[in-house]
Each structure stands twice: as structure tokens, then as C-alpha cells.
Short mmCIF file of C-alpha atoms and ligand atoms in Angstrom, two decimals:
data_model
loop_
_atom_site.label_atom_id
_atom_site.label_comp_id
_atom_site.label_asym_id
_atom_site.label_seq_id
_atom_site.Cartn_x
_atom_site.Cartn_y
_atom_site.Cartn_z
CA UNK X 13 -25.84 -1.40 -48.58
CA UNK X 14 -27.73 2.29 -48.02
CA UNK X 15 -28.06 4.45 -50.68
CA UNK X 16 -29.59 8.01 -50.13
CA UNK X 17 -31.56 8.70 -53.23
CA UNK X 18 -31.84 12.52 -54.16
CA UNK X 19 -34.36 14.11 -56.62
CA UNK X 20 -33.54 18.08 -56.18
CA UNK X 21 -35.61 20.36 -57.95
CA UNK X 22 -34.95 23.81 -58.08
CA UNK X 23 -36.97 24.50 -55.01
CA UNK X 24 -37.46 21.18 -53.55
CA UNK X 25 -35.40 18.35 -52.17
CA UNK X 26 -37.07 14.67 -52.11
CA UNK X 27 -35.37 11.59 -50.73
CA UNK X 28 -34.93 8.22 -49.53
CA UNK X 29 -32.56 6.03 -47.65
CA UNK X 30 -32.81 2.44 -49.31
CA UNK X 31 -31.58 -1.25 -49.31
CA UNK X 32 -31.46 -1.86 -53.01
CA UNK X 33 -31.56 -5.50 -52.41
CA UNK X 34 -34.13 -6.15 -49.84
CA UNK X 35 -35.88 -2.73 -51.18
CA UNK X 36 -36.77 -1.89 -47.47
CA UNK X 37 -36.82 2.15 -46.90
CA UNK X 38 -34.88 3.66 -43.70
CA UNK X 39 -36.78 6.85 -44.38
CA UNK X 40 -38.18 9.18 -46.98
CA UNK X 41 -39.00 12.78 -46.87
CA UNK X 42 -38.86 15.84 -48.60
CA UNK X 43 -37.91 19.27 -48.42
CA UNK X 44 -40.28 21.92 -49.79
CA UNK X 45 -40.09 25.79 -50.70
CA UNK X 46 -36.20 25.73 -50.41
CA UNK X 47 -35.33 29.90 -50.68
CA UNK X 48 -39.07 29.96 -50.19
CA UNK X 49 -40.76 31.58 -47.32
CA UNK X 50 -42.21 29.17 -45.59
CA UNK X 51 -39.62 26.46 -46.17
CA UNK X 52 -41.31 22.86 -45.09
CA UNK X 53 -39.37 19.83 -44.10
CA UNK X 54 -41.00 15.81 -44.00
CA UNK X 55 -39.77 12.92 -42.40
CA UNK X 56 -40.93 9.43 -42.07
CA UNK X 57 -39.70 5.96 -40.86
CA UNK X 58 -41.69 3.54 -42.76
CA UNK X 59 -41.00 0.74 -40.44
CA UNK X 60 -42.30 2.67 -37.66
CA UNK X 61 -44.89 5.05 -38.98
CA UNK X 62 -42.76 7.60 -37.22
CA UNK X 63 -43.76 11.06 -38.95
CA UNK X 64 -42.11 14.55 -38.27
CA UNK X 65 -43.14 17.67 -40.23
CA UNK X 66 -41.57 21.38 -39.15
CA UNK X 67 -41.82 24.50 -41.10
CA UNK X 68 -38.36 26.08 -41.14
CA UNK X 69 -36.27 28.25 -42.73
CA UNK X 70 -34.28 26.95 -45.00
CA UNK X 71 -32.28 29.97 -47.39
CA UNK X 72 -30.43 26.92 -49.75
CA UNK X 73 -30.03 23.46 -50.64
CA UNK X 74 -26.83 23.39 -48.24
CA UNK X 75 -29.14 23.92 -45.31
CA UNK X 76 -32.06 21.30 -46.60
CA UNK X 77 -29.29 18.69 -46.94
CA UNK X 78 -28.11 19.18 -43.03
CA UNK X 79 -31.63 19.05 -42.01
CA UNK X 80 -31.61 15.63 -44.09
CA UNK X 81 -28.55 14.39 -42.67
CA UNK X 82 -29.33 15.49 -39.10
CA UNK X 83 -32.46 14.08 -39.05
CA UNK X 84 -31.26 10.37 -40.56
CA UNK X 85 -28.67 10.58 -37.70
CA UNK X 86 -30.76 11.99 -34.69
CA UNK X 87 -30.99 10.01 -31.35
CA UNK X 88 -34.26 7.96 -31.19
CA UNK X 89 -36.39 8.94 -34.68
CA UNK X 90 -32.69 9.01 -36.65
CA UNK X 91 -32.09 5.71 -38.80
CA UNK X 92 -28.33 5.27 -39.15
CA UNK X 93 -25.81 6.09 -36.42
CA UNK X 94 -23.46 7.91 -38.44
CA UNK X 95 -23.64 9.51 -41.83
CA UNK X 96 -20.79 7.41 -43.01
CA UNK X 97 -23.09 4.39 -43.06
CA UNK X 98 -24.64 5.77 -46.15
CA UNK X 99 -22.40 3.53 -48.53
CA UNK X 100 -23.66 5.80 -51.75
CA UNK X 101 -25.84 8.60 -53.21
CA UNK X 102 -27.82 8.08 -55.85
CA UNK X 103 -29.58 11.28 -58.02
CA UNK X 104 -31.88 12.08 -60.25
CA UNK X 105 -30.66 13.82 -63.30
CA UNK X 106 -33.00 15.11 -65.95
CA UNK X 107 -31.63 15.39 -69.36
CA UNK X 108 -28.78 13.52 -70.33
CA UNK X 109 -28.65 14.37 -74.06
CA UNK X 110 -27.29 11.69 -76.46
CA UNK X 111 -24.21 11.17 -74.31
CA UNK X 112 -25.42 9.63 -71.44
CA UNK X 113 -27.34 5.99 -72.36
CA UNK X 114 -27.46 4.92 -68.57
CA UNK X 115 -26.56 5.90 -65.29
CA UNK X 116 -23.07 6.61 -64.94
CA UNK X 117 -20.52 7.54 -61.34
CA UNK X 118 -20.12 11.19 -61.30
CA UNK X 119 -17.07 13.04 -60.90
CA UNK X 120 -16.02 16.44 -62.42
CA UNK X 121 -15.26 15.51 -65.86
CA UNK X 122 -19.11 13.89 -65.74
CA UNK X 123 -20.74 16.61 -64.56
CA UNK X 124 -19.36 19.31 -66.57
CA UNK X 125 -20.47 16.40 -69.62
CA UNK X 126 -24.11 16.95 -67.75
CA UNK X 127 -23.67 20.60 -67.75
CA UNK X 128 -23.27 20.70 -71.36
CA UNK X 129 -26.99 19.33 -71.99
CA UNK X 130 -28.36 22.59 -69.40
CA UNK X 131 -29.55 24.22 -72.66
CA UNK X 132 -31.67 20.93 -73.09
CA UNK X 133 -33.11 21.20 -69.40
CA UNK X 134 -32.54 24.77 -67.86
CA UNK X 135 -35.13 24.53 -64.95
CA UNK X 136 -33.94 20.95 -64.10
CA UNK X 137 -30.21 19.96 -64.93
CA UNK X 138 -29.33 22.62 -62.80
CA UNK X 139 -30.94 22.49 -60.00
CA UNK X 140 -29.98 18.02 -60.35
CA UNK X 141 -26.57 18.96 -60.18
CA UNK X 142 -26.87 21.80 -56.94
CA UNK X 143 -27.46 18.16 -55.39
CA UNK X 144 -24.70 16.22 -56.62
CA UNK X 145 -22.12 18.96 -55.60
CA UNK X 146 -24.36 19.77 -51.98
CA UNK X 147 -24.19 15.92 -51.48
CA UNK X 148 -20.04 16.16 -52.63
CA UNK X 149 -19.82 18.99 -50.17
CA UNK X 150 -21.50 17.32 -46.78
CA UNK X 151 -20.90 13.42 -47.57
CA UNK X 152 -17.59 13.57 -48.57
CA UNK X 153 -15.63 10.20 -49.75
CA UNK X 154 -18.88 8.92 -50.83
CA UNK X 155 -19.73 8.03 -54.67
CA UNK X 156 -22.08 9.85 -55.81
CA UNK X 157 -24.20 7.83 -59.17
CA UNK X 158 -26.62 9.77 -61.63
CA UNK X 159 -29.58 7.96 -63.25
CA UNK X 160 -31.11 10.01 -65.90
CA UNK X 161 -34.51 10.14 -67.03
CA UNK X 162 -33.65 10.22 -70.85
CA UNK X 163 -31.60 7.13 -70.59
CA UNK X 164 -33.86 4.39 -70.77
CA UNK X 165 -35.02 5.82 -74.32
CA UNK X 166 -31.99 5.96 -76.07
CA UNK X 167 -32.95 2.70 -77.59
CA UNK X 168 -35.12 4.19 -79.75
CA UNK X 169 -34.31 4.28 -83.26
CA UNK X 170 -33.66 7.02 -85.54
CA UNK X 171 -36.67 6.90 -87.36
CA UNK X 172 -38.50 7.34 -83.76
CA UNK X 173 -36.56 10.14 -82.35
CA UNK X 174 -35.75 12.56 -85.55
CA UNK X 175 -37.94 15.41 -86.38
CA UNK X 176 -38.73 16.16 -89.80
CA UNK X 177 -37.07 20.06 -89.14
CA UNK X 178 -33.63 20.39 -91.13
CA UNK X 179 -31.06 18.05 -90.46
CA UNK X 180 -28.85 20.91 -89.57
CA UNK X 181 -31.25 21.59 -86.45
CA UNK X 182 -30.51 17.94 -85.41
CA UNK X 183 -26.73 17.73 -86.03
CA UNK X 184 -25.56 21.65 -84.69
CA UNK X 185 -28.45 21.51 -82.21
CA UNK X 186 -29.07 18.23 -81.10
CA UNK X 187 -33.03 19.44 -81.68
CA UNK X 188 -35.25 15.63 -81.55
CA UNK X 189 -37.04 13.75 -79.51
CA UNK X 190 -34.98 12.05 -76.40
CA UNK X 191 -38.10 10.91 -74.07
CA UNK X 192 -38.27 11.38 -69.90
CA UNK X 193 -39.75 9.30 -67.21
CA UNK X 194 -37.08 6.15 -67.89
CA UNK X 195 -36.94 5.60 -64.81
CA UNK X 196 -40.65 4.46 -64.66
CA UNK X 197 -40.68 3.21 -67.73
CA UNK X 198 -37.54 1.20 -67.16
CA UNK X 199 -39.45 -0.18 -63.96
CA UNK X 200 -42.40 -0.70 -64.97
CA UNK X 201 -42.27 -2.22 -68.61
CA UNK X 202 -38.94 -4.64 -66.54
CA UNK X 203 -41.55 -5.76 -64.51
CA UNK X 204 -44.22 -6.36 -66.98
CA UNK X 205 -41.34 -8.94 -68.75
CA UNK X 206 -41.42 -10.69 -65.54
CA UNK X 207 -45.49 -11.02 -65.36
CA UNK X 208 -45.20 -12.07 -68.76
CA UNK X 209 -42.67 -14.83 -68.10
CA UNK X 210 -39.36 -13.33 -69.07
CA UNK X 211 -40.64 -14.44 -72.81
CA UNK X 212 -37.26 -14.12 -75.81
CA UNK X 213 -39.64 -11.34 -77.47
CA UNK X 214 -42.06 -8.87 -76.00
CA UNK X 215 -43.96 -5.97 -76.83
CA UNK X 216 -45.39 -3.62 -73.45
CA UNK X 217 -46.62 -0.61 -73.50
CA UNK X 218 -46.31 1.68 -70.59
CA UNK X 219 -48.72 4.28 -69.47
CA UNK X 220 -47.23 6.93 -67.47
CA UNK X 221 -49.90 8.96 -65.84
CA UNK X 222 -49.21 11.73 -63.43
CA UNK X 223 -49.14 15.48 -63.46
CA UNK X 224 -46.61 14.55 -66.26
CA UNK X 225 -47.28 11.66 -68.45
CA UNK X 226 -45.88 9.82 -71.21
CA UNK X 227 -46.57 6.53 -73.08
CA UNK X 228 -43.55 4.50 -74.04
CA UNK X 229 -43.04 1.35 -77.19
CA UNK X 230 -41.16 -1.42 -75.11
CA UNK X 231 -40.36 -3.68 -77.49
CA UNK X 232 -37.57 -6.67 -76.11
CA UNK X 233 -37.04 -4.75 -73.41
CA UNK X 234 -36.09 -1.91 -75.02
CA UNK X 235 -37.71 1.73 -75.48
CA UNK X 236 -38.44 2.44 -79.33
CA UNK X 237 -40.63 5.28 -79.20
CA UNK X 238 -42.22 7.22 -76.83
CA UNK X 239 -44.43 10.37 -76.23
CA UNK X 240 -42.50 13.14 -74.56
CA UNK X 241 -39.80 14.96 -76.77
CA UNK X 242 -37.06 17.37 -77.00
CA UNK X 243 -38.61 18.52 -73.53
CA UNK X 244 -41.17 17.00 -71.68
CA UNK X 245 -44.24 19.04 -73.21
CA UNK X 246 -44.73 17.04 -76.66
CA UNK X 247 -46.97 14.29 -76.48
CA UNK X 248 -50.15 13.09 -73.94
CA UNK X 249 -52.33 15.60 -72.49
CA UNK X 250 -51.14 16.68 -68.37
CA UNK X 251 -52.50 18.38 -65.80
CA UNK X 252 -51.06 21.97 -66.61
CA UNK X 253 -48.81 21.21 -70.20
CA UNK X 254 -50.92 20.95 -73.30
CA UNK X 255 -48.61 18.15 -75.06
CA UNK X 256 -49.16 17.63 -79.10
CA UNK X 257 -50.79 20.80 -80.79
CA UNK X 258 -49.64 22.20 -84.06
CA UNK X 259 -46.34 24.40 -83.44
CA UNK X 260 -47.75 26.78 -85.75
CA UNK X 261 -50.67 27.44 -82.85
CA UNK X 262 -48.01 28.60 -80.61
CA UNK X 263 -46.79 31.46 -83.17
CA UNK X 264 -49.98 32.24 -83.76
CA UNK X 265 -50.90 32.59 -80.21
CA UNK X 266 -47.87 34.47 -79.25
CA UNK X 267 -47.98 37.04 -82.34
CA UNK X 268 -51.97 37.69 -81.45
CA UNK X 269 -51.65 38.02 -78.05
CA UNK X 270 -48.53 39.81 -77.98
CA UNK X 271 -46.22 37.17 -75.86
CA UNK X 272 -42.84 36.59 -75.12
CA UNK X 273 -41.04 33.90 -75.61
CA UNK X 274 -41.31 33.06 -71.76
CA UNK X 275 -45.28 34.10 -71.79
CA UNK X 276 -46.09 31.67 -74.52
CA UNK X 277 -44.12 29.08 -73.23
CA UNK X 278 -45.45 29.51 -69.53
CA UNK X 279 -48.78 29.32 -71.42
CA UNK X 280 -48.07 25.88 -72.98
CA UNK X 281 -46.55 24.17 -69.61
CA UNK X 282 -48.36 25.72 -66.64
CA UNK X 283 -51.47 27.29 -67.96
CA UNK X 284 -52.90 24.24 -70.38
CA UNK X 285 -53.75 20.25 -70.28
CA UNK X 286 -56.79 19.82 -67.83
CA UNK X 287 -56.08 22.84 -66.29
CA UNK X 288 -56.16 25.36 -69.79
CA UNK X 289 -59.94 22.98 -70.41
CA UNK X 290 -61.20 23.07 -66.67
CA UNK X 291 -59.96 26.13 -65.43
CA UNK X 292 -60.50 25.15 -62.06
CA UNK X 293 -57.65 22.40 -60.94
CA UNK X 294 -55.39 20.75 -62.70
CA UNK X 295 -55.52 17.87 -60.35
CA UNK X 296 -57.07 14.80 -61.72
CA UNK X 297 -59.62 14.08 -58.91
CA UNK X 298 -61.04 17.61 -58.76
CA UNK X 299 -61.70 16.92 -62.94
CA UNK X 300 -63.35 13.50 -61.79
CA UNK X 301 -65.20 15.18 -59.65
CA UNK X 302 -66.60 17.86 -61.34
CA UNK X 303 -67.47 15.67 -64.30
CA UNK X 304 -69.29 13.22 -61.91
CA UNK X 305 -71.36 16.29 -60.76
CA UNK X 306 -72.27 17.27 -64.48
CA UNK X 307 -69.57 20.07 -65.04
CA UNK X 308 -69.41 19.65 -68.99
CA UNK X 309 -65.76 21.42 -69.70
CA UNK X 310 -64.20 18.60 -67.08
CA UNK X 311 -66.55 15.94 -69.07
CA UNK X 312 -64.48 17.48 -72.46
CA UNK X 313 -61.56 17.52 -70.45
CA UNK X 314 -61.79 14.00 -69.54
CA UNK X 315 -62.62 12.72 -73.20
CA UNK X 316 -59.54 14.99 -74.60
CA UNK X 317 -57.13 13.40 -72.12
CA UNK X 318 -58.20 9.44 -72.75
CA UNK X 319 -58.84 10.04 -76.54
CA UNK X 320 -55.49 11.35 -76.80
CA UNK X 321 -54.00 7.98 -74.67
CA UNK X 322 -55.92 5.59 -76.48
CA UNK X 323 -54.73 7.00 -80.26
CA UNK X 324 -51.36 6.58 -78.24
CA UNK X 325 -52.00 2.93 -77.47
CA UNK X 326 -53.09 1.74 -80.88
CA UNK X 327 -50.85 4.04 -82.40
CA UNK X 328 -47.62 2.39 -80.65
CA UNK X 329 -49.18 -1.17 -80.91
CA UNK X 330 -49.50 -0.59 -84.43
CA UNK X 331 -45.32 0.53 -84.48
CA UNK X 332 -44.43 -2.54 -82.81
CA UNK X 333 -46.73 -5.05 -84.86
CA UNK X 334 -48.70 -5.76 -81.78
CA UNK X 335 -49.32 -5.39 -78.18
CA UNK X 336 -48.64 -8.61 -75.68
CA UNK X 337 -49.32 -6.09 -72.46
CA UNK X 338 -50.63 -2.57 -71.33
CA UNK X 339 -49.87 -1.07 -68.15
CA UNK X 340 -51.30 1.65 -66.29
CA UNK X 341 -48.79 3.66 -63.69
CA UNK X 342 -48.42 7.17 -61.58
CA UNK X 343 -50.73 9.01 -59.66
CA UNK X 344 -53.56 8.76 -62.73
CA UNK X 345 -52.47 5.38 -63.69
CA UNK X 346 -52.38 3.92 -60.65
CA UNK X 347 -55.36 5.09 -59.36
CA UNK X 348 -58.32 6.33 -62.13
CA UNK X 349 -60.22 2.93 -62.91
CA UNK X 350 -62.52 5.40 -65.13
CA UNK X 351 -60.09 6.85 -66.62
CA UNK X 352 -58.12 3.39 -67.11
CA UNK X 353 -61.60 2.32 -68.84
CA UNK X 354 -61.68 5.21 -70.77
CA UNK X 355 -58.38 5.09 -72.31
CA UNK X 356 -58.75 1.26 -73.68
CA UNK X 357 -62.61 1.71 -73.95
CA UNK X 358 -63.22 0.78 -77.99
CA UNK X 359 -59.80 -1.09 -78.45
CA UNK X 360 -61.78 -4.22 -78.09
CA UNK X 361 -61.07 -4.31 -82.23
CA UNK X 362 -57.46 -5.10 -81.45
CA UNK X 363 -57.67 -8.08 -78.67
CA UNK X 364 -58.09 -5.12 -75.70
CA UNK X 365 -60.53 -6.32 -72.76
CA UNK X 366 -60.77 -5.32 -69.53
CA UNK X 367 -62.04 -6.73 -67.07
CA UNK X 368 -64.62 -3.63 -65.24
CA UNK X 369 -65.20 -5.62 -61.65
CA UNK X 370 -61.56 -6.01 -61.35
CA UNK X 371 -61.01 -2.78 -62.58
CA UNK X 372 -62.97 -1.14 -60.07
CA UNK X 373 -61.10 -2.63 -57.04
CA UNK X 374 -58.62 -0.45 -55.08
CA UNK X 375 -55.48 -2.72 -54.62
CA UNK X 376 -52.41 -1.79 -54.22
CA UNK X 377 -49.31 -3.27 -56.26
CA UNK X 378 -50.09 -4.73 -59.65
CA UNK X 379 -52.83 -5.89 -60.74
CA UNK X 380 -54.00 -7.52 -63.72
CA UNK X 381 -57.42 -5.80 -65.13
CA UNK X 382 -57.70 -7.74 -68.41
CA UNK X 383 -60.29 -10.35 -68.98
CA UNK X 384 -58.96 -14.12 -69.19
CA UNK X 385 -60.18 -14.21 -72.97
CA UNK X 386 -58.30 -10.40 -73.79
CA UNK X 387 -55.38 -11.26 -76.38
CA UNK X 388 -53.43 -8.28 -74.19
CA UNK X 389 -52.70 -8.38 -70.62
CA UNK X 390 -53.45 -5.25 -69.18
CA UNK X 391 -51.95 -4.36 -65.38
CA UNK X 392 -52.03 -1.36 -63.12
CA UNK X 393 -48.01 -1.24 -61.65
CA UNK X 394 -47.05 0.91 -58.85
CA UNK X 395 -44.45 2.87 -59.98
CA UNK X 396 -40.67 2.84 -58.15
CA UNK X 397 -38.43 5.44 -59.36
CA UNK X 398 -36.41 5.86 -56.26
CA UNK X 399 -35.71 2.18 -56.22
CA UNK X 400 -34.55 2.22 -59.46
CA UNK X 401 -32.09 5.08 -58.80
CA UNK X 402 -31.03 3.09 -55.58
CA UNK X 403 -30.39 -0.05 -57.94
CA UNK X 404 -28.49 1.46 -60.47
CA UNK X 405 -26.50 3.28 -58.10
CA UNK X 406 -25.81 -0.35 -56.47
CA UNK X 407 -24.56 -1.81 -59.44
CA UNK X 408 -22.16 1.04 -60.32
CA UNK X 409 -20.63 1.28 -57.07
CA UNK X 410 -20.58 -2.16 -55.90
P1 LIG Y 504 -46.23 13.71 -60.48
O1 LIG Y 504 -46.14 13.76 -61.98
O2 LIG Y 504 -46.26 15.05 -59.84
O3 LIG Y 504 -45.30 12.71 -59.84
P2 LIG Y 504 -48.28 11.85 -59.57
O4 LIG Y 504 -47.80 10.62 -60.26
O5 LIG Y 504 -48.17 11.93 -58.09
O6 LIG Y 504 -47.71 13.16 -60.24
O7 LIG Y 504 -49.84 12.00 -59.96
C1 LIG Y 504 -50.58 13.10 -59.57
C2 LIG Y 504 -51.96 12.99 -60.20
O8 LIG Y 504 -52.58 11.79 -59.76
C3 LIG Y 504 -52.88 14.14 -59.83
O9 LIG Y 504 -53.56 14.63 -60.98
C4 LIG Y 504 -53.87 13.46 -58.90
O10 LIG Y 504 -55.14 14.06 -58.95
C5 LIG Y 504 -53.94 12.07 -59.49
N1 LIG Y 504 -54.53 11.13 -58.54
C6 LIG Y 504 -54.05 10.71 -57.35
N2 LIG Y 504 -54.97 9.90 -56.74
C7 LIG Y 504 -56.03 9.81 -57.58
C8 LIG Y 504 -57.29 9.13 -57.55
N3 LIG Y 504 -57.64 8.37 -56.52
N4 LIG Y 504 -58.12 9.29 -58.60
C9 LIG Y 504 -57.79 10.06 -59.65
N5 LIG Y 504 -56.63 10.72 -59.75
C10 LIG Y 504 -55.76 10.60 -58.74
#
């Protein structure tokens, strides 16, 4: 079985050509600055370390896909003879809304059932779906599965997911919190049950730090809370959104400073988090830098950012009675041990130790970073959303 896995963004195209049961990748790429000038295309064989990068035009997401599918088939770098060995296509969707609760084989009356949540997501849906029907166009025959990022959290109960606004703005609206990243917390907090022995009861909680991150309440399995909201700026905070503030802050803002709608909301998502503190970067290592070298806004950067996970972390442990494991995943997660330290550092109070020598070792795959006396496990856990995707797409079609 080959699935092609898809994540389309609005000016991007990322994917991968996977065996969901052995998990080995054909190839993975990307295609960058679609409609852009200077349009960028990637392309590697894992098994070969064969690497191709070319800068060319490409107008749409029509003429990223043929570059795709050309280059999978090509004599001697391609990895598949034909483009009707790809047995399925698997895609990343964004917002599901309360319909979808897991992935689900698309066809027209499913997408226009995506297209209804668009108001939810209108920079991402869209752009998800130019995918799907790009992929319809130029693999046709082939089923085509999406996996949305909502799904995994729409275990979580009522009292979790309802804002305290007026009902009305829940039931005409469909205004509360539905949670994104399920794919990595579906992964991650799954494989955290396994490292914990497949136990009856469990509860995990899942640290999701990237440009975007979230924390999500496993508990059995399931998601029962978690940080990200109605869209994905409530909650930790990231390198350019500024997650939980007071909503009045944002009027305020926007009446004193004379904003629109789209100024104060560019303002929240692309201008805040490390980047509205630091000013400088928004990327994590350029904040660890600088704070290493005595720059005191990244050192108040840095503190902000961990305080806010660790209030997280006790915070959900507390909602779930207790904590049996802690893990640490994305770009941040994976690969911070200071700011892995930080973010447990004083939750010794509730059976939290980690281990620092462990902690400080660059390893990849997961690793345990507790202490053998610490009541919680705590792991770093590479992250695998594509394989996900390719699994669920598996299942559906198989
Ligand atoms: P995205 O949300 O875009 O998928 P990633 O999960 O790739 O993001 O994470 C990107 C973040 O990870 C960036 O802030 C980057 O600085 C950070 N990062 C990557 N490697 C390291 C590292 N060695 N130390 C600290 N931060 C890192």
C-alpha cells in the first residue's frame, strides 16, 4: 500500500509517499511560494539520501502537483513507475467543526460538509480542499481520505469545550473551543499508552511545541481538554500568536490604535508570542540564543512561554485527578532540553522529576527524561503527523 499524504496550505504544498504498515517513506518534499515569485520545489528519497531542490515557476497548485507527480515517476531519482501505484491520497484538513469526529473518504457531498466549516478556518479549509479537488483532478480513480486536525478532540466534554459567551453564540454560531494539532496529539499521547503498557486507565499529557503549540488532557485515550480554541490562537504562548490574553485587551488595542478588524487580528497571530516580547525572531533558537548571551526581553520571553506551559501542566493534571505521563513534542518539544526543564521546573510538589543528564542528551525518538523515583513519566516523542494521515487513510480505504 502507497499513500501520498498532502498538507496544502494556501501557498505551500508538503508531502509524502508512505507504507502505512512498514512506515518506510518513498519520498517527501515540499512545494514552496506557490503563485509566489520565486516558487521553490524539494525532493528527497530517504532511502537513498537522494536530494533535488529547483526554483521554478509554479502560477497554481495544478502545476505544484505535476511537478509532484513527475518527479515520484521520473526515470532514475522517481520512486514508483507509474502514478497509478499510488493506491490512495491522504490530506490534511484543518477544521472539521462538530461534524467531522475522525477522518472520513471524501467525495462531493463531504466536501461541500467541509466547506460549510470555511467560516471556522478561512486561511486553511480552503486552501485543504484546492488539494483534495487538484489531487481529484490529476489522480483520478483514486480515493482520496481527509484527517482533520480538530478530530481527535471531539472527545472532550461539554464542560471543556463551551465558552461562558451566550448560549445563542454556541448554538446559531457554533462559537467554542474545538482544539487543532490531533493529529500529534493522537500520535503522540497513542504512543505514550504503549510506553506505559497499554494500562485499562491512563492520564498523558501532551506538549505540543512548535511555531504553533498546544497542550492536550488525554485521559483513556481520549482528548478532554486542550489549549487551542475556536481557532488556533487561544491558549500557550507561540512564536508569532500571543495565545490567552483578556479579549477585552484586543478592543482596547484596536479602539486606541485605530485598527481594523484584520490589523488587530494580524497583530494577535503574526506580530505577538516570542516574537511581539523579542522583537527580533520568532524562532525559538534565536530566543535561546539571545538569552544565553544576556539579552533580558528573550530571558522574559523565555520565562512567559514556560510559565505559561507549566500552569498548563498542573492545570490539566489537576482536571484529570492526576498525571501518569508528560510528553514533550515538535520542533520546541523535541528539541529545547532548557526549555523542557523550564516548563516542569517547580512541579516537583506534584511527583514531577526530571532527570537533567538525560535531559541534556540529543537523541532522537523517545526518550524518557524522568528520574526512576518521579511518580510521572516524562518522554520527549518525535512527532508523526504524516504517518498518521497515511494510517487513517489505510484503514478507510482498505
Ligand atoms: P511548525 O509549527 O511550523 O511545524 P516546528 O514543530 O517545526 O514548527 O517547530 C519550529 C520551532 O522549533 C522553531 O521555533 C525552532 O526554533 C524550534 N527548534 C528547532 N530546533 C530547535 C533546537 N535545537 N532548539 C530550540 N528550538 C528549536
Amino acid at each position: 500500500m502507497k499513500v501520498l499524504v498532502i498538507n496544502c496550505g494556501s501557498s505551500s504544498l508538503k508531502y509524502q509517499l508512505i507504507n502505512p504498515s512498514t512506515e518506510e517513506v518513498f519520498a517527501i518534499g515540499l512545494c514552496d511560494r506557490i503563485g509566489i515569485p520565486g516558487s521553490k520545489f524539494e525532493y528527497e528519497v530517504p532511502a537513498t539520501d537522494f536530494e533535488l531542490e529547483i526554483e521554478q515557476d509554479l502560477p497554481t497548485h495544478k502545476e505544484a502537483l505535476e511537478l509532484v507527480l513527475n518527479t515520484l515517476t521520473a526515470e532514475g531519482h522517481g520512486v514508483i513507475g507509474d502514478i497509478q501505484e499510488v493506491d490512495a491520497i491522504g490530506h490534511r484538513l484543518v477544521h472539521g467543526g462538530e461534524e467531522f469526529t475522525e477522518s472520513v473518504l471524501l467525495d462531493a457531498k463531504v466536501i461541500a460538509g467541509v466547506e460549510a466549516n470555511n467560516d471556522l478556518a478561512p486561511l486553511h479549509n480552503p486552501a485543504n480542499l484546492l488539494g483534495v479537488t487538484t489531487c481529484m483532478e490529476l489522480i483520478p480513480g483514486k480515493p482520496n481520505v481527509g484527517v482533520f486536525d480538530t478530530a481527535f478532540h471531539q472527545t472532550m466534554p461539554a464542560k471543556a469545550f463551551m465558552y461562558p459567551l451566550p448560549y445563542a453564540d454556541y448554538a446559531e454560531l457554533k462559537v467554542r473551543k474545538y482544539g487543532f494539532h490531533g493529529t500529534s496529539h493522537k500520535y503522540v499521547s497513542g504512543l505514550a499508552n504503549e510506553l506505559l503498557g497499554n494500562p485499562e486507565h491512563s492520564k498523558v499529557i501532551v506538549c505540543h511545541l512548535g511555531n504553533g503549540a498546544s497542550i492536550s488532557a488525554v485521559k483513556d485515550g481520549k482528548s478532554v481538554d486542550t489549549s487551542m480554541g475556536l481557532t488556533p490562537l487561544q491558549g500557550l504562548m507561540m512564536g508569532t500568536r500571543c495565545g490567552d490574553i483578556d479579549p477585552a485587551a484586543a478592543l482596547f488595542i484596536k479602539a486606541k490604535r485605530n485598527l481594523t478588524d484584520k490589523e488587530i487580528d494580524t497583530r494577535m497571530n503574526k506580530e505577538s508570542g516570542i516574537l511581539g516580547i523579542f522583537e527580533k525572531s520568532s524562532d525559538c533558537r534565536d530566543l535561546e540564543n539571545a538569552a544565553n548571551s544576556g539579552d533580558e526581553r528573550a530571558q522574559l520571553a523565555l520565562d512567559m512561554m514556560t510559565y505559561r506551559i507549566r500552569a498548563y501542566i498542573a492545570s490539566y493534571a489537576a482536571a484529570m485527578g492526576g498525571v501518569d505521563m508528560i510528553c514533550f513534542t515538535g520542533g520546541i518539544g523535541e528539541n529545547s532540553d532548557s526549555i523542557r526543564a523550564k516548563s516542569v521546573e517547580g512541579l516537583e510538589f506534584m511527583g514531577v522529576e526530571l532527570d537533567a543528564a538525560v535531559n541534556g542528551v540529543r537523541k532522537k525518538g523517545s526518550v524518557k527524561l524522568s528520574t526512576a523515583t518521579s511518580k510521572v513519566a516524562i518522554y520527549k516523542i518525535q512527532t508523526n503527523e504524516e504517518l498518521v494521515i497515511a494510517r487513517d487513510t489505510f484503514e478507510i480505504v482498505k
